[in-house]
PDB file of C-alpha atoms in Angstrom:
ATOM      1  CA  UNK A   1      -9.457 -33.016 -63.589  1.00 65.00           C
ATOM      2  CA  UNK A   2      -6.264 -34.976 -62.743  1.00 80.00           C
ATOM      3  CA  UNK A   3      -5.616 -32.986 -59.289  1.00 86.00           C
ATOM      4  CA  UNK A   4      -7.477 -32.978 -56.274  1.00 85.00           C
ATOM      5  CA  UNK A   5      -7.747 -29.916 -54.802  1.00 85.00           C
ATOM      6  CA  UNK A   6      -9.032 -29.425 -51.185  1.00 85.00           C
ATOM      7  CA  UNK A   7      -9.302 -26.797 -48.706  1.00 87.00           C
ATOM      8  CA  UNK A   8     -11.251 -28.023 -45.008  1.00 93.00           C
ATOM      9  CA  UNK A   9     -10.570 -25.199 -42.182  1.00 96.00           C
ATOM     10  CA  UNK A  10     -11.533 -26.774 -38.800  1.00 97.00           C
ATOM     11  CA  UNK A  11     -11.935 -25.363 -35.385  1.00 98.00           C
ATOM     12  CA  UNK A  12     -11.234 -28.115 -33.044  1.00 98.00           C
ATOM     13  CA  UNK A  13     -12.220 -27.678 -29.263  1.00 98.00           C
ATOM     14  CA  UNK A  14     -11.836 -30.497 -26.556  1.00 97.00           C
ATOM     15  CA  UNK A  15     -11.108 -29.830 -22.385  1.00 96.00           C
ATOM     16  CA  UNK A  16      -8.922 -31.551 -20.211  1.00 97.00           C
ATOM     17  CA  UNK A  17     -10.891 -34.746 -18.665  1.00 96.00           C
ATOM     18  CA  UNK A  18     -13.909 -33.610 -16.435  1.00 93.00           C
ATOM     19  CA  UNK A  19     -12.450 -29.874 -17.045  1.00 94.00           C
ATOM     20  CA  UNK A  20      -9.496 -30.308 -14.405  1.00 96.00           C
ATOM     21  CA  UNK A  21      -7.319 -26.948 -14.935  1.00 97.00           C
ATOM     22  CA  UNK A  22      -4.583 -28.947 -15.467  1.00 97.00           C
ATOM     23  CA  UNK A  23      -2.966 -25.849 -17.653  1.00 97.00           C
ATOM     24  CA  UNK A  24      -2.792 -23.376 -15.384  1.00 96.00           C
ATOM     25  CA  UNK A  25       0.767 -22.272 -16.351  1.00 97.00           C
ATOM     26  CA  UNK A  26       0.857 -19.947 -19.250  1.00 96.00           C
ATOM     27  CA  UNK A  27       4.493 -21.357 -20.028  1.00 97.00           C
ATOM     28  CA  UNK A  28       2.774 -24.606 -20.449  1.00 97.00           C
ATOM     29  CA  UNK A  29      -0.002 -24.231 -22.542  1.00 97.00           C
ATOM     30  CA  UNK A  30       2.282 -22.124 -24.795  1.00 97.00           C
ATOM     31  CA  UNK A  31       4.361 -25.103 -24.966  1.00 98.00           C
ATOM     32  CA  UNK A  32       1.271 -27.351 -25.329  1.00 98.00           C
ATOM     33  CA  UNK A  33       0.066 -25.224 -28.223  1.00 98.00           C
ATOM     34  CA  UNK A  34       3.567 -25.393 -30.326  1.00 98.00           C
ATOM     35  CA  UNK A  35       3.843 -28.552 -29.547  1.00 98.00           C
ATOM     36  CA  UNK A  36       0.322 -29.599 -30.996  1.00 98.00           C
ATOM     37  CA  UNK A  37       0.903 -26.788 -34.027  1.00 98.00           C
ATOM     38  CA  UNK A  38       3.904 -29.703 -34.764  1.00 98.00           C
ATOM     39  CA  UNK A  39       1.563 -32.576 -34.375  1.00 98.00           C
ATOM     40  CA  UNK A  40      -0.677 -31.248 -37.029  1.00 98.00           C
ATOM     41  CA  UNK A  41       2.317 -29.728 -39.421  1.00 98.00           C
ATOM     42  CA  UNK A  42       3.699 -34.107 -39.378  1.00 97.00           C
ATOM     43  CA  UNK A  43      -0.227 -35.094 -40.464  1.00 97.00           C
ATOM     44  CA  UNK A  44       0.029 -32.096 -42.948  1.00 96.00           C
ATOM     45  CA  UNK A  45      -2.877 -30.223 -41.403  1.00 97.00           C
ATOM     46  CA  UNK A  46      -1.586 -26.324 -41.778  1.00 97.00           C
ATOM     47  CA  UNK A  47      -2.011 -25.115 -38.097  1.00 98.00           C
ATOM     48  CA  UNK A  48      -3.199 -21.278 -38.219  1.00 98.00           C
ATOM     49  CA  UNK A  49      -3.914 -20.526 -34.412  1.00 98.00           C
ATOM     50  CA  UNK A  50      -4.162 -22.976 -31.338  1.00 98.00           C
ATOM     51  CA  UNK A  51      -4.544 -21.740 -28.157  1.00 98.00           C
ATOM     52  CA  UNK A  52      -6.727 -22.260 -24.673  1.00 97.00           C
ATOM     53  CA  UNK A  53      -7.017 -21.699 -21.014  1.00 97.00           C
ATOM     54  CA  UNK A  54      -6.527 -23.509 -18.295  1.00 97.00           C
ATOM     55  CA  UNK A  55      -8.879 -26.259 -18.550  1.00 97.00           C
ATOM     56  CA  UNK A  56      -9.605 -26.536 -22.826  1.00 97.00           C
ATOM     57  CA  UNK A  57      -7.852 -25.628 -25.962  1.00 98.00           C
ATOM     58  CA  UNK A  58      -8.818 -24.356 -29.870  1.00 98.00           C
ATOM     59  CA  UNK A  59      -7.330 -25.349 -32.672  1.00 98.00           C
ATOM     60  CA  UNK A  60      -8.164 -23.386 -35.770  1.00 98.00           C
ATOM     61  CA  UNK A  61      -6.220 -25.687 -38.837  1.00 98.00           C
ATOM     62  CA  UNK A  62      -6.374 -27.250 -42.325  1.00 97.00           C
ATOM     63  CA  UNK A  63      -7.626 -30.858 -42.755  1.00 97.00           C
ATOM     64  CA  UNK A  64      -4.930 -32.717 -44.790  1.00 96.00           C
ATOM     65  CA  UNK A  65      -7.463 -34.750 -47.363  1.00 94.00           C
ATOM     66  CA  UNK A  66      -5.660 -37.490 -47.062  1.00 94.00           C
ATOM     67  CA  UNK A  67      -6.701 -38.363 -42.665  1.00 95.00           C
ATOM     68  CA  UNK A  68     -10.635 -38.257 -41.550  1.00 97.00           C
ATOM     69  CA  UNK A  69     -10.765 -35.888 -38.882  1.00 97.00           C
ATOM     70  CA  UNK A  70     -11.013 -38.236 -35.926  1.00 97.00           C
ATOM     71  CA  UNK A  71      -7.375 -39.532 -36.667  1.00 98.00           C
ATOM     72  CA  UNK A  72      -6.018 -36.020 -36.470  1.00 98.00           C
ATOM     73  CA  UNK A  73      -7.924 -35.276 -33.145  1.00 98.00           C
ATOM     74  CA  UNK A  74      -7.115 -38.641 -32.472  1.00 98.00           C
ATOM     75  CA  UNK A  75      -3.702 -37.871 -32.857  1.00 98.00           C
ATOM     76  CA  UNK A  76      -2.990 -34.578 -31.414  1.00 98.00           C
ATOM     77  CA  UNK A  77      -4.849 -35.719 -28.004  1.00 98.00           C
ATOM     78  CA  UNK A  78      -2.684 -39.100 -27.921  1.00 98.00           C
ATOM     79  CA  UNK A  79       0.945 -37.748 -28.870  1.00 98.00           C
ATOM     80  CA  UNK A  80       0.421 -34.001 -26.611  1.00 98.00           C
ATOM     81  CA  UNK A  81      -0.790 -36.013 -23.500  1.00 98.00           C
ATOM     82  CA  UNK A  82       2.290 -38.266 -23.357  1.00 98.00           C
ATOM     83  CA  UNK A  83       4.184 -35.035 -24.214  1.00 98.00           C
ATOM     84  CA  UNK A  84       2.904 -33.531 -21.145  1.00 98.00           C
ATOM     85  CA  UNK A  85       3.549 -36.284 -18.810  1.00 97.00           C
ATOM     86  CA  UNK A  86       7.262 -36.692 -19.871  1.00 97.00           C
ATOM     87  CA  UNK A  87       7.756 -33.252 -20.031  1.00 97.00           C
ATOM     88  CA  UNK A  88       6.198 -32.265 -16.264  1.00 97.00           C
ATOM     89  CA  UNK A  89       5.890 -34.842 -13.801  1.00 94.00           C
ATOM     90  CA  UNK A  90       4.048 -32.731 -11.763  1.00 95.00           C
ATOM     91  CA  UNK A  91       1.176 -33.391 -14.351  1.00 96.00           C
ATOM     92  CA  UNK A  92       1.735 -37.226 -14.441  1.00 95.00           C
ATOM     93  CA  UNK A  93      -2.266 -37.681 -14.733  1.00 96.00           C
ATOM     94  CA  UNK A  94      -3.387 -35.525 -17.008  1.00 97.00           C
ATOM     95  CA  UNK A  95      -5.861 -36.759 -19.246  1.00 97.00           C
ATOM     96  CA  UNK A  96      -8.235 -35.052 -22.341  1.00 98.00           C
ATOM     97  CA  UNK A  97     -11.674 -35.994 -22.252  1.00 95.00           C
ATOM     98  CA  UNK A  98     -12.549 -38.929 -24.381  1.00 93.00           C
ATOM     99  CA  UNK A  99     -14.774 -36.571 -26.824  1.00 93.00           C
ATOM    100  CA  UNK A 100     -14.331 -33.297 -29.079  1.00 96.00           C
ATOM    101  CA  UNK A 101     -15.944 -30.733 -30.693  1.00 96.00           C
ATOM    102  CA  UNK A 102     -15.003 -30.558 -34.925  1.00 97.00           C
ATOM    103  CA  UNK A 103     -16.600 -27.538 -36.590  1.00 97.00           C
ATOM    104  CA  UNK A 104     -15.797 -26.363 -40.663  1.00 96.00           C
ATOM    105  CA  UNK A 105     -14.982 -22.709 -40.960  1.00 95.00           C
ATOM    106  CA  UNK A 106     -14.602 -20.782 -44.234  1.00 92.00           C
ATOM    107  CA  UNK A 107     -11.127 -19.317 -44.378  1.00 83.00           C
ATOM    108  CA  UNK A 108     -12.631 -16.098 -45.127  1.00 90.00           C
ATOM    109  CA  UNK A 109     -13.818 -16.046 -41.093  1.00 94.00           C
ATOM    110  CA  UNK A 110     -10.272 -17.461 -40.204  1.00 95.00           C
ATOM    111  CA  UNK A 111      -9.433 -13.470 -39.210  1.00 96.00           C
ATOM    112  CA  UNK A 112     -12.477 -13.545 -36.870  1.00 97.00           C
ATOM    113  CA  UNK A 113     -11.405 -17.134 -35.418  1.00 97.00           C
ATOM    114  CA  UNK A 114      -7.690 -16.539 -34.840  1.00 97.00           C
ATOM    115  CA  UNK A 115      -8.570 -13.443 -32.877  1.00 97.00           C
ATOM    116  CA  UNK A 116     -11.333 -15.405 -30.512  1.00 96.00           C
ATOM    117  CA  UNK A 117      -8.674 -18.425 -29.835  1.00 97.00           C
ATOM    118  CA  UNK A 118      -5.978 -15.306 -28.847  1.00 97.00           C
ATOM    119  CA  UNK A 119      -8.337 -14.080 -26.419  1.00 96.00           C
ATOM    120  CA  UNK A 120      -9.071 -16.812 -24.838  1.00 95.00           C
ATOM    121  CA  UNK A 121      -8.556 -15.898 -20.909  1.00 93.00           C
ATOM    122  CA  UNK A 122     -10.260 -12.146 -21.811  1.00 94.00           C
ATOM    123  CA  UNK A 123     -13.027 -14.206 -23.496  1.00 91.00           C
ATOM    124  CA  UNK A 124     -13.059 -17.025 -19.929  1.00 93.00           C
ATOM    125  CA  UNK A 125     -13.260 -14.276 -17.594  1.00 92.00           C
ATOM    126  CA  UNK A 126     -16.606 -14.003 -18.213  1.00 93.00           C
ATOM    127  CA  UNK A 127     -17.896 -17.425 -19.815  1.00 94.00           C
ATOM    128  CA  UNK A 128     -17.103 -20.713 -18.656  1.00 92.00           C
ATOM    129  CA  UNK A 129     -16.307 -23.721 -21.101  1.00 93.00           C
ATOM    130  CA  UNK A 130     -19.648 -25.893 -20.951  1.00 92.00           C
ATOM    131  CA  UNK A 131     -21.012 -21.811 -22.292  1.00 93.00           C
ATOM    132  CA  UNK A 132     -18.983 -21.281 -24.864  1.00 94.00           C
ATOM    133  CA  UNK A 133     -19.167 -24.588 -25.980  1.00 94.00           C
ATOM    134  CA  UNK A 134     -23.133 -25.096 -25.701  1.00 94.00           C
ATOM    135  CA  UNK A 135     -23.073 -21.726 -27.755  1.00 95.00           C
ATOM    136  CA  UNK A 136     -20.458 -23.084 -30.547  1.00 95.00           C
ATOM    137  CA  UNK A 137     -22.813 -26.151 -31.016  1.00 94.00           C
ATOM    138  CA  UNK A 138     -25.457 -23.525 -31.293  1.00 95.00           C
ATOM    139  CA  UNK A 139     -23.792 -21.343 -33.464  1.00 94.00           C
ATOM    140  CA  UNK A 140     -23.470 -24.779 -35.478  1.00 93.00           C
ATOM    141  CA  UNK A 141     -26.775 -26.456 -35.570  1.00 94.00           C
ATOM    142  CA  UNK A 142     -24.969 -28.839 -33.790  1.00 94.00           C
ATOM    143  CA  UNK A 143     -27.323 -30.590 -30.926  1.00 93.00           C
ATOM    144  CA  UNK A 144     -25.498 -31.843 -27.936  1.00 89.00           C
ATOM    145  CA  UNK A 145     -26.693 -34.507 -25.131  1.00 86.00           C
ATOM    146  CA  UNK A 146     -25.493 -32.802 -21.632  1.00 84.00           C
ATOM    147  CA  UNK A 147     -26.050 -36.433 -20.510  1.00 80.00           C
ATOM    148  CA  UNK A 148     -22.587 -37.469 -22.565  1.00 79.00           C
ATOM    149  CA  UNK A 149     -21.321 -34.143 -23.709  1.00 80.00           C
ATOM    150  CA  UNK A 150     -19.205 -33.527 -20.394  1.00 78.00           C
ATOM    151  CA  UNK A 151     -16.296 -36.018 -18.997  1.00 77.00           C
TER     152      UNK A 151
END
């Protein structure tokens, strides 16, 4: 075959550093998530839903095959915190946490995944983010160290 053909769906999770609701402002995270939808569009990583609460944020997207995963987390961290702190001074030390949470998805459960990332503050109202993310890694097989999960 002379073509590569790929297809990676990720789910992407990571909170603001040591959970600070830095996001309370709904005007701001819907900035933040258009904002990071454009970060991933310039690494050609097809952004199908991003979205969050206060303190975290999802982002369901392609994986370009042509970046590893940590540069495009790497990435959309880096470039959307110094796009918050130029954009609102009032949030001049904001800061993600250092790690992330990467998880494949088949596109055929995007449906399911878009609609969980929407609902996001229904979904927080009852579930904090150290939950739902303890029960993603579950979900995953994914085993997690609460001694350097959280920062």
């Amino acid at each position: 075959m002379s073509q590569s053909l790929v297809h990676n769906s990720m789910h992407l999770i990571w909170s603001t550093k040591g959970r600070t609701p830095w996001l309370k402002d709904k005007a701001i995270r819907e900035r933040l998530h258009s904002y990071l939808a454009g970060i991933a569009q310039q690494m050609e990583c097809l952004p199908y839903q991003i979205g969050g609460v206060e303190d975290h944020v999802h982002v369901y997207c392609s994986l370009s095959k042509n970046i590893a995963l940590k540069e495009l987390v790497m990435n959309l961290k880096k470039e959307s915190s110094k796009w918050i702190k130029k954009e609102y001074q009032q949030l001049g030390d904001f800061s993600w946490q250092s790690g992330y949470g990467g998880f494949s998805i088949s596109y055929s459960h995007g449906k399911v995944l878009r609609s969980y990332i929407i609902n996001q503050e229904e979904h927080h109202a009852t579930i904090s983010f150290q939950d739902e993310f303890r029960e993603i890694c579950k979900k995953n097989q994914v085993k997690i160290d609460e001694q350097y999960v959280w920062d």
